[in-house]
PDB file of C-alpha atoms (C1' of nucleotides) in Angstrom:
ATOM      1  CA  MET F   1    -274.200 -34.452 -36.855  1.00 85.00           C
ATOM      2  CA  HIS F   2    -276.535 -33.747 -39.754  1.00 87.00           C
ATOM      3  CA  LEU F   3    -275.672 -30.582 -41.697  1.00 95.00           C
ATOM      4  CA  PRO F   4    -278.359 -29.820 -44.290  1.00 96.00           C
ATOM      5  CA  PRO F   5    -277.019 -28.686 -47.710  1.00 96.00           C
ATOM      6  CA  ALA F   6    -277.034 -24.988 -48.549  1.00 97.00           C
ATOM      7  CA  LEU F   7    -279.626 -23.547 -50.897  1.00 97.00           C
ATOM      8  CA  PRO F   8    -278.070 -22.422 -54.207  1.00 97.00           C
ATOM      9  CA  ARG F   9    -277.554 -18.796 -55.122  1.00 97.00           C
ATOM     10  CA  ALA F  10    -280.374 -19.020 -57.681  1.00 97.00           C
ATOM     11  CA  PHE F  11    -282.790 -19.298 -54.760  1.00 97.00           C
ATOM     12  CA  SER F  12    -281.982 -15.728 -53.684  1.00 97.00           C
ATOM     13  CA  ALA F  13    -281.552 -14.238 -57.153  1.00 97.00           C
ATOM     14  CA  ARG F  14    -284.997 -12.660 -57.385  1.00 96.00           C
ATOM     15  CA  SER F  15    -286.914  -9.664 -56.159  1.00 96.00           C
ATOM     16  CA  PRO F  16    -287.084  -9.342 -52.358  1.00 97.00           C
ATOM     17  CA  LEU F  17    -290.859  -9.417 -52.815  1.00 96.00           C
ATOM     18  CA  ASP F  18    -290.597 -12.964 -54.181  1.00 96.00           C
ATOM     19  CA  LEU F  19    -287.783 -14.017 -51.875  1.00 97.00           C
ATOM     20  CA  ALA F  20    -289.461 -12.901 -48.627  1.00 97.00           C
ATOM     21  CA  PRO F  21    -292.386 -15.393 -48.805  1.00 96.00           C
ATOM     22  CA  ALA F  22    -290.102 -18.088 -50.289  1.00 96.00           C
ATOM     23  CA  LEU F  23    -287.805 -17.922 -47.246  1.00 97.00           C
ATOM     24  CA  ILE F  24    -290.657 -18.844 -44.899  1.00 96.00           C
ATOM     25  CA  GLY F  25    -290.245 -22.499 -44.049  1.00 95.00           C
ATOM     26  CA  THR F  26    -286.519 -22.623 -44.820  1.00 96.00           C
ATOM     27  CA  LEU F  27    -283.769 -23.146 -42.244  1.00 97.00           C
ATOM     28  CA  LEU F  28    -281.211 -20.624 -41.082  1.00 98.00           C
ATOM     29  CA  CYS F  29    -278.163 -22.620 -39.935  1.00 97.00           C
ATOM     30  CA  HIS F  30    -275.069 -21.557 -38.003  1.00 97.00           C
ATOM     31  CA  LEU F  31    -272.173 -23.641 -36.773  1.00 96.00           C
ATOM     32  CA  VAL F  32    -271.230 -22.238 -33.354  1.00 95.00           C
ATOM     33  CA  ASP F  33    -268.249 -23.833 -31.588  1.00 94.00           C
ATOM     34  CA  GLY F  34    -268.863 -27.028 -33.528  1.00 95.00           C
ATOM     35  CA  THR F  35    -272.555 -27.117 -32.643  1.00 95.00           C
ATOM     36  CA  LEU F  36    -275.290 -26.749 -35.228  1.00 97.00           C
ATOM     37  CA  VAL F  37    -277.804 -24.097 -34.272  1.00 97.00           C
ATOM     38  CA  ALA F  38    -280.725 -23.889 -36.704  1.00 97.00           C
ATOM     39  CA  ALA F  39    -284.149 -22.290 -36.788  1.00 97.00           C
ATOM     40  CA  LEU F  40    -287.112 -22.476 -39.143  1.00 97.00           C
ATOM     41  CA  ILE F  41    -287.841 -19.042 -40.623  1.00 97.00           C
ATOM     42  CA  VAL F  42    -291.432 -18.001 -39.885  1.00 96.00           C
ATOM     43  CA  GLU F  43    -291.451 -14.230 -40.512  1.00 97.00           C
ATOM     44  CA  THR F  44    -289.761 -11.954 -43.073  1.00 97.00           C
ATOM     45  CA  GLU F  45    -289.919  -8.445 -44.507  1.00 97.00           C
ATOM     46  CA  ALA F  46    -288.910  -7.308 -47.994  1.00 97.00           C
ATOM     47  CA  TYR F  47    -286.772  -4.194 -48.461  1.00 96.00           C
ATOM     48  CA  LEU F  48    -286.250  -3.071 -52.035  1.00 95.00           C
ATOM     49  CA  GLY F  49    -283.745  -0.797 -53.726  1.00 93.00           C
ATOM     50  CA  PRO F  50    -283.292   2.998 -53.518  1.00 90.00           C
ATOM     51  CA  GLU F  51    -286.923   3.693 -54.466  1.00 88.00           C
ATOM     52  CA  ASP F  52    -288.089   2.033 -51.207  1.00 91.00           C
ATOM     53  CA  ARG F  53    -288.058   4.859 -48.639  1.00 89.00           C
ATOM     54  CA  ALA F  54    -287.811   2.379 -45.744  1.00 92.00           C
ATOM     55  CA  SER F  55    -284.839   0.494 -47.237  1.00 94.00           C
ATOM     56  CA  HIS F  56    -281.281   1.129 -46.145  1.00 94.00           C
ATOM     57  CA  ALA F  57    -280.487   1.172 -49.865  1.00 93.00           C
ATOM     58  CA  ARG F  58    -282.375   4.473 -50.206  1.00 91.00           C
ATOM     59  CA  ALA F  59    -279.209   6.552 -49.619  1.00 86.00           C
ATOM     60  CA  GLY F  60    -277.138   4.547 -52.052  1.00 87.00           C
ATOM     61  CA  ARG F  61    -274.116   2.363 -51.462  1.00 89.00           C
ATOM     62  CA  THR F  62    -272.242   2.944 -48.174  1.00 89.00           C
ATOM     63  CA  ALA F  63    -269.776   0.879 -46.167  1.00 89.00           C
ATOM     64  CA  ARG F  64    -272.663  -0.451 -44.086  1.00 92.00           C
ATOM     65  CA  THR F  65    -275.100  -1.209 -46.896  1.00 93.00           C
ATOM     66  CA  GLN F  66    -272.483  -2.530 -49.322  1.00 93.00           C
ATOM     67  CA  PRO F  67    -273.768  -6.149 -49.091  1.00 95.00           C
ATOM     68  CA  MET F  68    -277.265  -5.058 -50.176  1.00 96.00           C
ATOM     69  CA  PHE F  69    -275.739  -3.976 -53.485  1.00 95.00           C
ATOM     70  CA  GLY F  70    -273.652  -7.121 -53.888  1.00 95.00           C
ATOM     71  CA  PRO F  71    -274.542 -10.575 -55.209  1.00 96.00           C
ATOM     72  CA  PRO F  72    -277.676 -12.345 -53.882  1.00 97.00           C
ATOM     73  CA  GLY F  73    -277.385 -15.087 -51.287  1.00 97.00           C
ATOM     74  CA  HIS F  74    -275.148 -13.093 -48.964  1.00 97.00           C
ATOM     75  CA  ALA F  75    -275.852 -11.826 -45.436  1.00 97.00           C
ATOM     76  CA  TYR F  76    -276.485  -8.190 -44.585  1.00 97.00           C
ATOM     77  CA  VAL F  77    -276.214  -7.574 -40.827  1.00 97.00           C
ATOM     78  CA  TYR F  78    -276.548  -4.140 -39.251  1.00 96.00           C
ATOM     79  CA  ARG F  79    -276.764  -2.582 -35.817  1.00 94.00           C
ATOM     80  CA  LEU F  80    -280.183  -1.564 -34.631  1.00 94.00           C
ATOM     81  CA  TYR F  81    -280.958   1.077 -32.010  1.00 93.00           C
ATOM     82  CA  GLY F  82    -277.289   1.112 -31.140  1.00 91.00           C
ATOM     83  CA  MET F  83    -277.473  -2.189 -29.265  1.00 93.00           C
ATOM     84  CA  HIS F  84    -278.939  -5.034 -31.325  1.00 95.00           C
ATOM     85  CA  TRP F  85    -278.137  -6.854 -34.562  1.00 97.00           C
ATOM     86  CA  ALA F  86    -280.541  -7.582 -37.426  1.00 97.00           C
ATOM     87  CA  PHE F  87    -279.994 -10.212 -40.134  1.00 98.00           C
ATOM     88  CA  ASN F  88    -280.989  -9.974 -43.800  1.00 97.00           C
ATOM     89  CA  VAL F  89    -280.668 -12.213 -46.839  1.00 98.00           C
ATOM     90  CA  VAL F  90    -279.527 -10.209 -49.873  1.00 97.00           C
ATOM     91  CA  GLY F  91    -281.769 -10.752 -52.869  1.00 97.00           C
ATOM     92  CA  HIS F  92    -282.416  -8.770 -56.030  1.00 95.00           C
ATOM     93  CA  THR F  93    -282.501  -9.114 -59.789  1.00 95.00           C
ATOM     94  CA  ASP F  94    -279.976  -7.790 -62.278  1.00 91.00           C
ATOM     95  CA  GLN F  95    -282.448  -5.006 -63.094  1.00 90.00           C
ATOM     96  CA  ASP F  96    -282.593  -3.847 -59.461  1.00 90.00           C
ATOM     97  CA  PRO F  97    -279.361  -2.488 -57.927  1.00 91.00           C
ATOM     98  CA  ALA F  98    -280.073  -3.576 -54.342  1.00 94.00           C
ATOM     99  CA  GLY F  99    -282.465  -5.426 -52.061  1.00 96.00           C
ATOM    100  CA  ALA F 100    -282.677  -7.648 -49.005  1.00 97.00           C
ATOM    101  CA  VAL F 101    -285.098  -9.601 -46.830  1.00 98.00           C
ATOM    102  CA  LEU F 102    -285.108  -8.989 -43.081  1.00 97.00           C
ATOM    103  CA  ILE F 103    -285.541 -12.222 -41.127  1.00 98.00           C
ATOM    104  CA  ARG F 104    -287.805 -11.128 -38.275  1.00 98.00           C
ATOM    105  CA  ALA F 105    -288.508 -14.428 -36.508  1.00 97.00           C
ATOM    106  CA  ALA F 106    -287.688 -18.138 -36.564  1.00 97.00           C
ATOM    107  CA  LEU F 107    -288.507 -21.281 -34.617  1.00 97.00           C
ATOM    108  CA  PRO F 108    -285.421 -22.998 -33.133  1.00 97.00           C
ATOM    109  CA  VAL F 109    -285.173 -26.666 -34.184  1.00 97.00           C
ATOM    110  CA  ALA F 110    -281.525 -27.640 -33.575  1.00 97.00           C
ATOM    111  CA  GLY F 111    -279.026 -26.668 -30.905  1.00 96.00           C
ATOM    112  CA  LEU F 112    -281.723 -25.548 -28.482  1.00 96.00           C
ATOM    113  CA  ASP F 113    -279.446 -25.526 -25.446  1.00 95.00           C
ATOM    114  CA  ALA F 114    -276.889 -23.426 -27.317  1.00 96.00           C
ATOM    115  CA  GLN F 115    -279.604 -21.018 -28.402  1.00 96.00           C
ATOM    116  CA  ARG F 116    -280.923 -20.653 -24.852  1.00 96.00           C
ATOM    117  CA  ARG F 117    -277.387 -19.942 -23.700  1.00 95.00           C
ATOM    118  CA  LEU F 118    -276.680 -17.444 -26.480  1.00 96.00           C
ATOM    119  CA  ARG F 119    -279.977 -15.717 -25.815  1.00 95.00           C
ATOM    120  CA  GLY F 120    -279.295 -15.494 -22.105  1.00 92.00           C
ATOM    121  CA  ARG F 121    -282.879 -16.172 -21.047  1.00 92.00           C
ATOM    122  CA  PRO F 122    -282.922 -19.890 -20.197  1.00 89.00           C
ATOM    123  CA  SER F 123    -286.519 -20.000 -19.021  1.00 88.00           C
ATOM    124  CA  ASP F 124    -288.048 -18.455 -22.154  1.00 93.00           C
ATOM    125  CA  PRO F 125    -290.229 -20.899 -24.106  1.00 95.00           C
ATOM    126  CA  VAL F 126    -288.469 -22.145 -27.259  1.00 95.00           C
ATOM    127  CA  PRO F 127    -290.814 -20.380 -29.722  1.00 96.00           C
ATOM    128  CA  ARG F 128    -289.935 -17.005 -28.145  1.00 96.00           C
ATOM    129  CA  LEU F 129    -286.138 -17.447 -28.329  1.00 97.00           C
ATOM    130  CA  ALA F 130    -285.891 -16.033 -31.854  1.00 97.00           C
ATOM    131  CA  ALA F 131    -289.232 -14.165 -32.046  1.00 97.00           C
ATOM    132  CA  GLY F 132    -287.951 -10.779 -33.219  1.00 97.00           C
ATOM    133  CA  PRO F 133    -285.040  -9.606 -35.390  1.00 97.00           C
ATOM    134  CA  ALA F 134    -282.713  -8.841 -32.476  1.00 97.00           C
ATOM    135  CA  ARG F 135    -283.675 -11.952 -30.495  1.00 97.00           C
ATOM    136  CA  LEU F 136    -283.063 -14.059 -33.590  1.00 98.00           C
ATOM    137  CA  CYS F 137    -279.523 -12.761 -34.013  1.00 97.00           C
ATOM    138  CA  GLN F 138    -278.847 -13.358 -30.324  1.00 97.00           C
ATOM    139  CA  ALA F 139    -280.222 -16.905 -30.299  1.00 97.00           C
ATOM    140  CA  LEU F 140    -278.344 -17.872 -33.456  1.00 97.00           C
ATOM    141  CA  GLY F 141    -275.125 -16.103 -32.501  1.00 96.00           C
ATOM    142  CA  ILE F 142    -275.162 -13.747 -35.497  1.00 97.00           C
ATOM    143  CA  VAL F 143    -273.157 -10.515 -35.157  1.00 96.00           C
ATOM    144  CA  GLY F 144    -271.974  -7.629 -37.296  1.00 94.00           C
ATOM    145  CA  ALA F 145    -268.881  -9.509 -38.417  1.00 94.00           C
ATOM    146  CA  ASP F 146    -271.213 -11.894 -40.295  1.00 96.00           C
ATOM    147  CA  SER F 147    -272.320  -9.114 -42.639  1.00 96.00           C
ATOM    148  CA  GLY F 148    -271.268  -9.916 -46.195  1.00 95.00           C
ATOM    149  CA  ARG F 149    -270.953 -13.670 -45.589  1.00 96.00           C
ATOM    150  CA  ASP F 150    -271.903 -15.963 -48.470  1.00 97.00           C
ATOM    151  CA  LEU F 151    -274.905 -18.037 -47.345  1.00 97.00           C
ATOM    152  CA  THR F 152    -274.665 -20.524 -50.212  1.00 97.00           C
ATOM    153  CA  MET F 153    -271.419 -22.229 -49.176  1.00 97.00           C
ATOM    154  CA  GLY F 154    -272.560 -24.205 -46.139  1.00 96.00           C
ATOM    155  CA  PRO F 155    -270.884 -23.754 -42.740  1.00 97.00           C
ATOM    156  CA  PRO F 156    -270.402 -21.605 -40.838  1.00 96.00           C
ATOM    157  CA  LEU F 157    -273.540 -19.686 -41.829  1.00 97.00           C
ATOM    158  CA  TRP F 158    -276.012 -20.829 -44.452  1.00 98.00           C
ATOM    159  CA  LEU F 159    -279.605 -21.270 -45.630  1.00 97.00           C
ATOM    160  CA  ALA F 160    -281.062 -24.734 -46.151  1.00 97.00           C
ATOM    161  CA  ALA F 161    -284.322 -26.444 -47.024  1.00 96.00           C
ATOM    162  CA  MET F 162    -286.199 -28.081 -44.151  1.00 94.00           C
ATOM    163  CA  PRO F 163    -285.456 -31.831 -44.426  1.00 92.00           C
ATOM    164  CA  SER F 164    -288.506 -33.976 -45.173  1.00 87.00           C
ATOM    165  CA  GLU F 165    -287.361 -36.306 -42.407  1.00 89.00           C
ATOM    166  CA  PRO F 166    -285.583 -34.219 -39.781  1.00 92.00           C
ATOM    167  CA  PRO F 167    -282.975 -35.945 -37.578  1.00 94.00           C
ATOM    168  CA  GLU F 168    -284.305 -37.526 -34.382  1.00 91.00           C
ATOM    169  CA  GLU F 169    -282.483 -35.057 -32.177  1.00 92.00           C
ATOM    170  CA  TRP F 170    -284.118 -32.005 -33.762  1.00 94.00           C
ATOM    171  CA  ALA F 171    -287.105 -30.380 -32.095  1.00 93.00           C
ATOM    172  CA  ASP F 172    -290.489 -30.851 -33.705  1.00 89.00           C
ATOM    173  CA  ALA F 173    -291.128 -27.816 -35.880  1.00 87.00           C
ATOM    174  CA  GLY F 174    -294.846 -28.520 -35.818  1.00 80.00           C
ATOM    175  CA  LEU F 175    -295.112 -28.639 -39.588  1.00 73.00           C
ATOM    176  CA  ALA F 176    -297.846 -30.602 -41.264  1.00 61.00           C
ATOM    177  CA  PRO F 177    -296.997 -32.366 -44.549  1.00 53.00           C
ATOM    178  CA  GLY F 178    -298.835 -30.214 -47.071  1.00 45.00           C
ATOM    179  CA  ASN F 179    -301.629 -27.706 -46.758  1.00 37.00           C
ATOM    180  CA  GLY F 180    -303.976 -27.261 -43.877  1.00 37.00           C
ATOM    181  CA  PRO F 181    -304.539 -25.337 -40.686  1.00 39.00           C
ATOM    182  CA  GLU F 182    -302.716 -27.882 -38.543  1.00 40.00           C
ATOM    183  CA  TYR F 183    -299.571 -25.842 -38.011  1.00 44.00           C
ATOM    184  CA  GLY F 184    -299.758 -25.867 -34.242  1.00 41.00           C
ATOM    185  CA  PRO F 185    -297.619 -27.547 -31.591  1.00 41.00           C
ATOM    186  CA  ASP F 186    -299.578 -30.792 -32.049  1.00 41.00           C
ATOM    187  CA  ALA F 187    -299.138 -31.038 -35.807  1.00 45.00           C
ATOM    188  CA  SER F 188    -297.200 -33.997 -37.143  1.00 43.00           C
ATOM    189  CA  PRO F 189    -293.671 -33.323 -38.421  1.00 45.00           C
ATOM    190  CA  GLY F 190    -292.811 -33.069 -42.087  1.00 46.00           C
ATOM    191  CA  PRO F 191    -291.689 -30.664 -44.791  1.00 50.00           C
ATOM    192  CA  LEU F 192    -293.380 -27.364 -45.436  1.00 50.00           C
ATOM    193  CA  ARG F 193    -294.804 -27.518 -48.950  1.00 50.00           C
ATOM    194  CA  THR F 194    -297.338 -24.748 -49.362  1.00 62.00           C
ATOM    195  CA  PRO F 195    -297.217 -22.834 -46.114  1.00 69.00           C
ATOM    196  CA  PRO F 196    -300.343 -20.832 -45.220  1.00 87.00           C
ATOM    197  CA  LEU F 197    -298.917 -17.313 -45.210  1.00 93.00           C
ATOM    198  CA  LEU F 198    -300.042 -14.050 -43.702  1.00 94.00           C
ATOM    199  CA  GLN F 199    -299.201 -10.703 -45.268  1.00 94.00           C
ATOM    200  CA  GLY F 200    -299.238  -7.269 -43.672  1.00 93.00           C
ATOM    201  CA  PRO F 201    -297.435  -3.966 -43.087  1.00 93.00           C
ATOM    202  CA  ARG F 202    -293.757  -3.902 -42.164  1.00 94.00           C
ATOM    203  CA  VAL F 203    -293.154  -3.356 -38.449  1.00 94.00           C
ATOM    204  CA  ASN F 204    -292.022   0.104 -37.288  1.00 92.00           C
ATOM    205  CA  VAL F 205    -291.908   1.422 -40.826  1.00 89.00           C
ATOM    206  CA  ASP F 206    -293.319   4.903 -41.382  1.00 81.00           C
ATOM    207  CA  TYR F 207    -295.854   4.796 -44.201  1.00 77.00           C
ATOM    208  CA  ALA F 208    -296.218   8.602 -44.088  1.00 72.00           C
ATOM    209  CA  GLY F 209    -299.953   8.658 -44.602  1.00 71.00           C
ATOM    210  CA  GLU F 210    -299.822   6.213 -47.473  1.00 77.00           C
ATOM    211  CA  PRO F 211    -301.986   3.140 -46.760  1.00 80.00           C
ATOM    212  CA  TRP F 212    -299.787   0.154 -45.902  1.00 83.00           C
ATOM    213  CA  THR F 213    -301.743  -1.935 -48.383  1.00 85.00           C
ATOM    214  CA  GLU F 214    -299.634  -0.189 -51.013  1.00 83.00           C
ATOM    215  CA  ARG F 215    -296.600  -1.966 -49.575  1.00 88.00           C
ATOM    216  CA  PRO F 216    -297.678  -5.152 -47.728  1.00 93.00           C
ATOM    217  CA  TYR F 217    -294.093  -6.370 -47.459  1.00 95.00           C
ATOM    218  CA  ARG F 218    -294.279  -8.405 -44.220  1.00 96.00           C
ATOM    219  CA  PHE F 219    -294.873 -12.160 -44.482  1.00 96.00           C
ATOM    220  CA  GLY F 220    -295.524 -14.741 -41.766  1.00 96.00           C
ATOM    221  CA  LEU F 221    -296.334 -18.402 -41.260  1.00 95.00           C
ATOM    222  CA  ALA F 222    -299.985 -18.484 -40.151  1.00 93.00           C
ATOM    223  CA  GLY F 223    -300.509 -19.843 -36.651  1.00 91.00           C
ATOM    224  CA  SER F 224    -296.815 -20.030 -35.753  1.00 94.00           C
ATOM    225  CA  PRO F 225    -296.104 -19.452 -32.051  1.00 94.00           C
ATOM    226  CA  ALA F 226    -292.748 -17.929 -33.039  1.00 96.00           C
ATOM    227  CA  LEU F 227    -294.094 -14.818 -34.795  1.00 96.00           C
ATOM    228  CA  SER F 228    -292.602 -11.622 -33.375  1.00 96.00           C
ATOM    229  CA  ARG F 229    -296.099 -10.153 -33.009  1.00 95.00           C
ATOM    230  CA  PRO F 230    -299.571 -10.703 -34.477  1.00 93.00           C
ATOM    231  CA  PHE F 231    -300.508  -9.566 -37.953  1.00 92.00           C
ATOM    232  CA  PRO F 232    -303.248  -6.914 -38.223  1.00 85.00           C
ATOM    233  CA  GLY F 233    -306.757  -8.369 -37.942  1.00 68.00           C
ATOM    234  CA  PRO F 234    -308.842  -9.079 -41.037  1.00 60.00           C
ATOM    235  CA  GLY F 235    -306.534  -6.749 -42.979  1.00 48.00           C
ATOM    236  CA  GLY F 236    -303.748  -9.296 -42.620  1.00 51.00           C
ATOM    237  CA  ARG F 237    -304.300 -11.339 -45.721  1.00 52.00           C
ATOM    238  CA  ARG F 238    -303.946 -15.100 -46.144  1.00 48.00           C
ATOM    239  CA  ASP F 239    -302.792 -17.294 -48.991  1.00 43.00           C
ATOM    240  CA  VAL F 240    -300.013 -15.198 -50.408  1.00 45.00           C
TER     241      VAL F 240
ATOM    242  C1'  DT H   1    -269.290  19.657 -36.229  1.00 84.18           C
ATOM    243  C1'  DG H   2    -273.470  18.784 -33.861  1.00 84.18           C
ATOM    244  C1'  DA H   3    -278.314  16.783 -33.696  1.00 84.18           C
ATOM    245  C1'  DT H   4    -281.518  13.403 -34.850  1.00 84.18           C
ATOM    246  C1'  DT H   5    -283.004   8.864 -35.784  1.00 84.18           C
ATOM    247  C1'  DG H   6    -284.159   4.336 -35.729  1.00 84.18           C
ATOM    248  C1'  DA H   7    -286.341  -2.594 -39.705  1.00 84.18           C
ATOM    249  C1'  DT H   8    -285.889  -3.366 -30.803  1.00 84.18           C
ATOM    250  C1'  DG H   9    -286.355  -5.527 -26.361  1.00 84.18           C
ATOM    251  C1'  DT H  10    -287.022  -5.278 -21.489  1.00 84.18           C
ATOM    252  C1'  DA H  11    -288.778  -3.601 -17.298  1.00 84.18           C
ATOM    253  C1'  DC H  12    -292.057  -1.259 -15.064  1.00 84.18           C
ATOM    254  C1'  DT H  13    -296.946   1.228 -14.035  1.00 84.18           C
TER     255       DT H  13
ATOM    256  C1'  DG U   1    -300.008   1.295 -21.774  1.00 84.18           C
ATOM    257  C1'  DT U   2    -294.873   4.119 -21.027  1.00 84.18           C
ATOM    258  C1'  DA U   3    -289.684   4.757 -20.140  1.00 84.18           C
ATOM    259  C1'  DC U   4    -285.266   3.787 -21.438  1.00 84.18           C
ATOM    260  C1'  DA U   5    -280.742   1.667 -22.806  1.00 84.18           C
ATOM    261  C1'  DT U   6    -277.235   3.045 -26.542  1.00 84.18           C
ATOM    262  C1'  DC U   7    -274.606   4.361 -31.105  1.00 84.18           C
ATOM    263  C1'  DA U   8    -273.561   4.389 -36.311  1.00 84.18           C
ATOM    264  C1'  DA U   9    -275.434   6.460 -40.092  1.00 84.18           C
ATOM    265  C1'  DT U  10    -277.466  10.133 -41.797  1.00 84.18           C
ATOM    266  C1'  DC U  11    -279.068  14.786 -41.895  1.00 84.18           C
ATOM    267  C1'  DA U  12    -279.104  19.834 -40.697  1.00 84.18           C
ATOM    268  C1'  DC U  13    -276.598  23.497 -40.225  1.00 84.18           C
TER     269       DC U  13
END
DNA sequence: TGATTGATGTACT
DNA sequence: GTACATCAATCAC
């Protein structure tokens, strides 16, 4: 079984605003009962430190938000609406006390049967299995106990670069080698070099009258069938 | 000590 | 489009 190497901590040691677009096109990997389940990240949101009113770091360090204030490259998992889990990658600079990137959606590429089973909806099309923060945690088997885990140490839970030549048994991620609009189901496989990104407002975040363009902190892989929901029309900007 | 609130998903009209 | 499940953290007294 091919286990891609973990991305180093330096990858996450930057502002969530830089990390959020950089995470698009990377792999989130989890070893579940000896099976690799992995998905290509296609949608993220940046949450900054205490000055970001929508960030859990706004109220300072608590037992729940502790990982957000810790070293970059760790997981921050929290309960949502009392019944779901949501997964974040901790990332901030030494100047900023806290920060994280919410992984909103990913395209399953390895361990598809396991992901269907974990998700509990066997007939859902693969691109919808992890299309949403709570669905993603379900499909990848991520739970609250994973909060605080170091994602730079490999199994059981880690971030990795998408291999330039994915193993035969992996599903086609539909990535074209390089730039271009051909990021659909018929695109030829290959690494994601300069992904065409969309940018827009964070989902279900109250902007309190302020125009969202002041904080366009949601990022997505253009044309991906695994996005949790569309980006706003012409206001959703390309080429981030 | 009690009330309100979500970084959601599903089912139903 | 709307209703609702379900609960820890946070906020208002």
